[in-house]
Amino acid sequence: MLMSRLYAPTLKEDPGEAELASHRLLLRAGFIRKQAAGLYTYLPLAWRSLKKIEAIVRDEMDAAGAQELLMPIMVDAQLWHQSGRYDAYGPELMRVSDRHDREFVLGPTHEETVTDLVKDEISSYRQLPLNLYHIQDKFRDEMRPRFGLIRGREFIMKDGYSFDADQAGLEKSYHTMKDAYASVCERCGIRALPVVADSGQIGGDTSVEFMALADAGEAAIVFCPQCDYAADDEAASTTLPIVEGPASEDILRVATPGAGSIAEVTEFFGIPASATRKALALIDGDGRPAIAIIPGDRELNEVKAERVFGDYHLMNDEELEDAGLIKGFIGPVGLPEDLRLVCDESLHQSHYWICGANERDYHLTGVQPGRDFEPEMWADLSTVKADDPCPHCGHPLVGARGIEVSQVFQLGTKYSEAMGATFMDRDGRERPLVMGCYGIGISRTLAAAVEQHNDDQGIIWPVSIAPYEVALIPLDPHKEPCERAWKALFDELLEAGIETIVDDRDERPGVKFADNDLMGFPYQIILGKRGLAQGVVEVKDRRSGERVDVALDQAANYVAGLVRKARL
Amino acid sequence: MLMSRLYAPTLKEDPGEAELASHRLLLRAGFIRKQAAGLYTYLPLAWRSLKKIEAIVRDEMDAAGAQELLMPIMVDAQLWHQSGRYDAYGPELMRVSDRHDREFVLGPTHEETVTDLVKDEISSYRQLPLNLYHIQDKFRDEMRPRFGLIRGREFIMKDGYSFDADQAGLEKSYHTMKDAYASVCERCGIRALPVVADSGQIGGDTSVEFMALADAGEAAIVFCPQCDYAADDEAASTTLPIVEGPASEDILRVATPGAGSIAEVTEFFGIPASATRKALALIDGDGRPAIAIIPGDRELNEVKAERVFGDYHLMNDEELEDAGLIKGFIGPVGLPEDLRLVCDESLHQSHYWICGANERDYHLTGVQPGRDFEPEMWADLSTVKADDPCPHCGHPLVGARGIEVSQVFQLGTKYSEAMGATFMDRDGRERPLVMGCYGIGISRTLAAAVEQHNDDQGIIWPVSIAPYEVALIPLDPHKEPCERAWKALFDELLEAGIETIVDDRDERPGVKFADNDLMGFPYQIILGKRGLAQGVVEVKDRRSGERVDVALDQAANYVAGLVRKARL
């Protein structure tokens, strides 16, 4: 490719709207352009990289036995009503009506479509397992689209679905996919961590997200540097050391005038905050009042709380009064009837609690779960933090931020049961298909790669997904001997199967160097006047910045060798 | 690929809804499935063929200097308001609102998007020409989706757009694209005719459609077997021989009681219908009454008439009376004032007209255009038929039917002017970009190929777009020596780069033969018991039905040779 013909309009200045490096650099280097909020055009350079990511995904999927097809973007809303997602999904779902007022959704994922597709064709366990995937533009009507390709409203995604006869089969499919997903990240040059994740809107029990580590990532994660444990903070668990309140055989009622906050209680008793018990009053998704109790030094995790309480909210003053609760002095003993009580799993083995007395200006000490109260359930409710002990090995966890680039789910029978997708098992019994689903954000992977691979000069593409592997930079492209030299070199590189772009523009050397650094081609071959006079060119490694002089007649061979080594 | 693992559910019976061979066979052979009206899933076999069509398109486009990118499917409706298409496009345009009630369209084509994309980046003639394309799911809310992939509501299309500095540049880009489009058809195995076309909703002046000849085609076309003239009947022109009415110096008023139809006038005067003049009364798009006059033996062509009269309709009895017209006796002389009069171009040189007298039961003969009346304009209004003379060489035209698989347009400055996309020309003057646009129906090309390549047994894929080039059919796949033989052969074929599928199912030979014929793989290698005992396999050419015995150890080589020859 000749850069003089390439459609890659660069920007001299940083675009004001772009907070993230990937957003800023992809705009500046002429890789993407915004059409409207959350809607981007992938210009030729970005599109070349995206096709390489797609090719890597296809390669890994096909090797793992998955089959590619293409389902329509428009999905009959009836299918979403069958699964229950039409109402559950909320305003992020793009909905569209046809000329006959029939409703459709623009699929953000395709569980319904694929289940509907196979349900009349799969009748026997002999046809299983089956794994189908497609790569397609997806739609999600984000409240606040931002960060360029990281959180767009239309984005390219690979989504795949496995069908098995039983849970053991699903787990096999799931782990095969998980391995393939790890390979995809690695081959795209992404440093990613497989973290235990919440399964969100999709439903199902077990899932892992691949998080590309990046300071600018939206997701907070914790991981153990000792063992392989990693989780996002929506899902992370920990084994907290139990910190007890003062021991006593019986409950003691202590006047604590004005001590309505954890800090005040801590100070009053002269104990650490972790020895106190924080009670949060809320209204659960069914409108019922409820109390959640966690250690005094922890925060209630919204996602975990939603799993227990549904679409809950914290009580306001009026609701507290209606429920007969006294702000700052709530505790598990002597609660009004009909209140749900759920306590954090980490407190299950704690014997002596210090907590509100459900009476203004009083606390209780020596409260014993099991003897003095019994919660409806013990559940994981609190947010894990850096330095909490790893739930697997006890080593202090490390906090990090990440960009979710892909996710694997064990769906189970949620969709197959709702949509009547059954098969006959070995014993002639009708059973629902056991499903898994697997997604890779193709366009998000591109952005994540830029987040991980850039410097002050611009992007530094991993060779495997670089739009071109080599940039040939003749400083006098239309003068001899430079012109003859670059044309011969270009032919040699193409002949060797190296994807090469030539900066044949009549620009100053400084402009060429800056643009090629910005666009991030992994290797540059610079043909300068002085060098050519001595029969050498300069080969620059974009990542290390290293430059070496190479004989002109050896240059193609030399660079092709570097590229081939780096492709692996 | 092992057929036992392939997701390609075949149907035993013809699906009732499918009228066309392509629709029927693609459903039966397990290539596609319907999700909702006009919405199809491309199953793995179809998707493989579609990717090959896409690869051929990319190859031709890149060779022609076009650059691939990807624009979003969702287009800000503001852009469509700027171009005026938002209102003009009608109910076929899918419209969608986001959560903030901002309107978008699901792009059926992307003239607005691409013009908006380049308008701030192109400032000088030095950046021209530019040719950008993408391949993407497109949307058109058809009133009556039908014929499977031929007329769907979501379909895969390549659309491309060229930008030039002037008309000469556009014509060069246009002809380059036209040549590339002809190559795409040829390489996909499609017999297509480039026909002069009406430019419809897109606008612009000059365009050619590539019509895949097929009896089931929706489009009626005429072509000249002598020269290269071809046109669809919406656009075809002809040079009709002039047939005069009776000659006379002056107008004669002749009583023709009850002769209100062409047939009656013809009989009354004893002349051919072509010597009479048919007058059609209509209300034009602006609500004005108008008369169109064509030769008595021709039909008014709706598309041509719309070009002249806009969104017109023929007058009903009441409207005729309001306009002061007498049904069956309308003519160009003595028409009420304010009536528009447009006459068919073919009558321009005709001297003696026989036509209605605008008086009940009277006709006029010897009417002379120019002397007795002057139409507002002479325009091409009548439909061309088979056997009409070719407008280029006079040879009788031949009628045929076709499926439009692609189209090239000269758009001119319609969009660039409306959207302010200008550049500085060589002389420093600001000018609008001169645009062309170019579309290929990727999924429609797949269907057209099946329409042209099938027989009673099923599909016969052209090698270039076959999902697999060779089907290996072992009759005892899990018994020796058959198993060893097919596995070795399979390895050899893959090694040779031949795309091979193995029918490793435990099915009766008849079922295997029928399925493989139905799916249409170009070459079959049948490994039977008797043959293997003699060290031979049977190689079948799906198209000719020819079978030859080939030594087992020569078979891979032999078939690879056939495939390589047929790929070109």
Tab-separated table of C-alpha atoms in Angstrom, chain A residues 1 4-11 33-37 39-45 47-48 51 58 62 67-77 79 91-92 94-100 102 104 106 113 116-119 121-122 126-130 132-133 135-137 139 141-145 153-154 156, chain B residues 1 4-11 33-37 39-45 47-48 51 58 62 67-77 79 91-92 94-100 102 104 106 113 116-119 121-122 126-130 132-133 135-137 139 141-145 153-154 156:
chain	number	residue	atom	x	y	z
A	1	MET	CA	0.000	0.000	0.000
A	4	SER	CA	-0.256	8.696	-0.470
A	5	ARG	CA	-3.385	6.716	-1.459
A	6	LEU	CA	-4.308	5.442	2.014
A	7	TYR	CA	-7.390	6.901	3.604
A	8	ALA	CA	-6.050	7.570	7.100
A	9	PRO	CA	-6.622	11.214	7.981
A	10	THR	CA	-4.458	12.026	11.009
A	11	LEU	CA	-5.108	14.789	13.511
A	33	ARG	CA	-14.033	8.430	13.142
A	34	LYS	CA	-17.179	9.131	15.126
A	35	GLN	CA	-20.488	9.322	13.289
A	36	ALA	CA	-22.689	9.897	16.333
A	37	ALA	CA	-22.440	9.130	20.048
A	39	LEU	CA	-21.107	4.971	16.639
A	40	TYR	CA	-17.724	4.744	14.946
A	41	THR	CA	-16.483	4.101	11.440
A	42	TYR	CA	-13.463	1.827	11.304
A	43	LEU	CA	-11.192	3.397	8.691
A	44	PRO	CA	-8.960	1.181	6.519
A	45	LEU	CA	-6.125	0.800	9.041
A	47	TRP	CA	-10.393	-2.457	9.642
A	48	ARG	CA	-7.234	-4.348	8.679
A	51	LYS	CA	-9.920	-8.477	10.312
A	58	ARG	CA	-11.956	-17.920	13.712
A	62	ASP	CA	-12.547	-23.713	14.358
A	67	GLN	CA	-18.798	-23.869	13.502
A	68	GLU	CA	-19.295	-20.409	12.086
A	69	LEU	CA	-22.622	-19.224	10.718
A	70	LEU	CA	-24.394	-15.873	10.578
A	71	MET	CA	-27.682	-15.114	12.293
A	72	PRO	CA	-29.695	-11.993	11.496
A	73	ILE	CA	-29.168	-8.846	13.538
A	74	MET	CA	-32.921	-8.288	13.726
A	75	VAL	CA	-34.569	-10.698	16.113
A	76	ASP	CA	-38.292	-11.272	16.345
A	77	ALA	CA	-39.323	-9.807	19.710
A	79	LEU	CA	-38.421	-14.898	20.913
A	91	PRO	CA	-33.503	0.492	27.942
A	92	GLU	CA	-30.153	-0.801	26.676
A	94	MET	CA	-32.585	-1.367	20.885
A	95	ARG	CA	-36.112	-2.053	19.725
A	96	VAL	CA	-37.511	-1.508	16.249
A	97	SER	CA	-40.891	-2.002	14.614
A	98	ASP	CA	-41.435	-2.973	11.007
A	99	ARG	CA	-44.015	-1.478	8.641
A	100	HIS	CA	-46.611	-3.916	9.966
A	102	ARG	CA	-44.292	-6.127	14.351
A	104	PHE	CA	-37.986	-6.703	16.671
A	106	LEU	CA	-31.406	-5.476	17.437
A	113	THR	CA	-32.095	-16.800	18.095
A	116	ASP	CA	-34.868	-21.152	18.281
A	117	LEU	CA	-32.601	-22.137	15.382
A	118	VAL	CA	-31.562	-25.522	16.768
A	119	LYS	CA	-34.652	-26.521	18.679
A	121	GLU	CA	-33.262	-29.693	14.309
A	122	ILE	CA	-31.684	-31.306	17.370
A	126	ARG	CA	-26.216	-38.197	19.112
A	127	GLN	CA	-26.240	-34.710	17.554
A	128	LEU	CA	-24.459	-33.274	20.594
A	129	PRO	CA	-22.231	-31.531	21.455
A	130	LEU	CA	-22.730	-28.635	19.079
A	132	LEU	CA	-22.067	-22.458	16.851
A	133	TYR	CA	-20.720	-18.942	16.611
A	135	ILE	CA	-19.109	-12.475	14.258
A	136	GLN	CA	-21.367	-9.507	13.844
A	137	ASP	CA	-22.232	-5.924	14.679
A	139	PHE	CA	-26.153	-3.079	19.534
A	141	ASP	CA	-28.135	1.531	23.760
A	142	GLU	CA	-25.716	2.743	26.421
A	143	MET	CA	-26.977	5.545	28.645
A	144	ARG	CA	-23.641	7.283	28.225
A	145	PRO	CA	-21.550	5.926	25.351
A	153	ARG	CA	-23.543	1.504	20.975
A	154	GLU	CA	-22.681	-0.539	17.907
A	156	ILE	CA	-18.284	-5.968	16.659
B	1	MET	CA	-14.724	-31.373	7.950
B	4	SER	CA	-21.227	-36.167	11.174
B	5	ARG	CA	-20.231	-32.974	13.030
B	6	LEU	CA	-21.442	-30.471	10.417
B	7	TYR	CA	-24.492	-28.417	11.302
B	8	ALA	CA	-26.441	-28.731	8.059
B	9	PRO	CA	-29.902	-30.065	8.797
B	10	THR	CA	-31.426	-31.253	5.524
B	11	LEU	CA	-35.124	-31.521	4.785
B	33	ARG	CA	-33.098	-21.224	7.936
B	34	LYS	CA	-35.779	-18.591	8.307
B	35	GLN	CA	-36.070	-16.732	11.593
B	36	ALA	CA	-38.909	-14.401	10.578
B	37	ALA	CA	-40.249	-13.021	7.286
B	39	LEU	CA	-34.751	-12.765	7.953
B	40	TYR	CA	-32.499	-15.770	7.384
B	41	THR	CA	-29.688	-17.443	9.253
B	42	TYR	CA	-26.829	-18.527	7.014
B	43	LEU	CA	-25.850	-21.954	8.318
B	44	PRO	CA	-22.200	-23.113	8.119
B	45	LEU	CA	-22.317	-24.295	4.489
B	47	TRP	CA	-21.602	-18.993	5.321
B	48	ARG	CA	-18.551	-20.671	3.787
B	51	LYS	CA	-17.177	-15.777	2.670
B	58	ARG	CA	-12.462	-7.863	-1.791
B	62	ASP	CA	-8.564	-3.963	-3.774
B	67	GLN	CA	-10.126	0.655	0.231
B	68	GLU	CA	-12.183	-1.327	2.680
B	69	LEU	CA	-13.495	0.132	5.914
B	70	LEU	CA	-16.601	-0.421	8.016
B	71	MET	CA	-19.236	2.202	8.690
B	72	PRO	CA	-21.891	1.749	11.366
B	73	ILE	CA	-25.238	0.204	10.463
B	74	MET	CA	-27.046	2.835	12.518
B	75	VAL	CA	-27.061	6.194	10.788
B	76	ASP	CA	-28.007	9.441	12.459
B	77	ALA	CA	-31.316	10.461	10.833
B	79	LEU	CA	-27.762	12.981	7.822
B	91	PRO	CA	-41.690	2.749	4.409
B	92	GLU	CA	-38.860	0.518	3.190
B	94	MET	CA	-36.131	0.900	8.872
B	95	ARG	CA	-36.183	3.630	11.479
B	96	VAL	CA	-35.204	3.334	15.120
B	97	SER	CA	-35.078	5.705	18.076
B	98	ASP	CA	-32.571	5.538	20.896
B	99	ARG	CA	-33.344	5.955	24.610
B	100	HIS	CA	-33.070	9.722	24.224
B	102	ARG	CA	-32.925	10.548	18.843
B	104	PHE	CA	-31.595	6.739	13.441
B	106	LEU	CA	-30.692	1.236	9.662
B	113	THR	CA	-22.599	8.331	6.025
B	116	ASP	CA	-20.304	12.964	6.036
B	117	LEU	CA	-17.208	10.876	6.769
B	118	VAL	CA	-15.007	12.408	4.083
B	119	LYS	CA	-16.326	15.934	3.941
B	121	GLU	CA	-11.060	15.283	5.620
B	122	ILE	CA	-10.931	15.922	1.885
B	126	ARG	CA	-4.685	16.119	-4.590
B	127	GLN	CA	-6.525	13.705	-2.282
B	128	LEU	CA	-8.658	12.479	-5.169
B	129	PRO	CA	-9.719	10.068	-6.510
B	130	LEU	CA	-10.824	8.091	-3.474
B	132	LEU	CA	-14.131	3.419	-0.173
B	133	TYR	CA	-16.254	0.331	0.380
B	135	ILE	CA	-19.377	-5.252	3.342
B	136	GLN	CA	-22.210	-5.317	5.807
B	137	ASP	CA	-25.718	-6.410	6.733
B	139	PHE	CA	-31.870	-3.484	5.929
B	141	ASP	CA	-38.383	-3.256	5.131
B	142	GLU	CA	-39.909	-4.966	2.110
B	143	MET	CA	-43.697	-4.859	1.892
B	144	ARG	CA	-43.661	-8.540	0.966
B	145	PRO	CA	-40.353	-10.268	1.670
B	153	ARG	CA	-35.278	-7.601	4.805
B	154	GLU	CA	-31.747	-8.069	6.110
B	156	ILE	CA	-25.393	-8.800	3.016
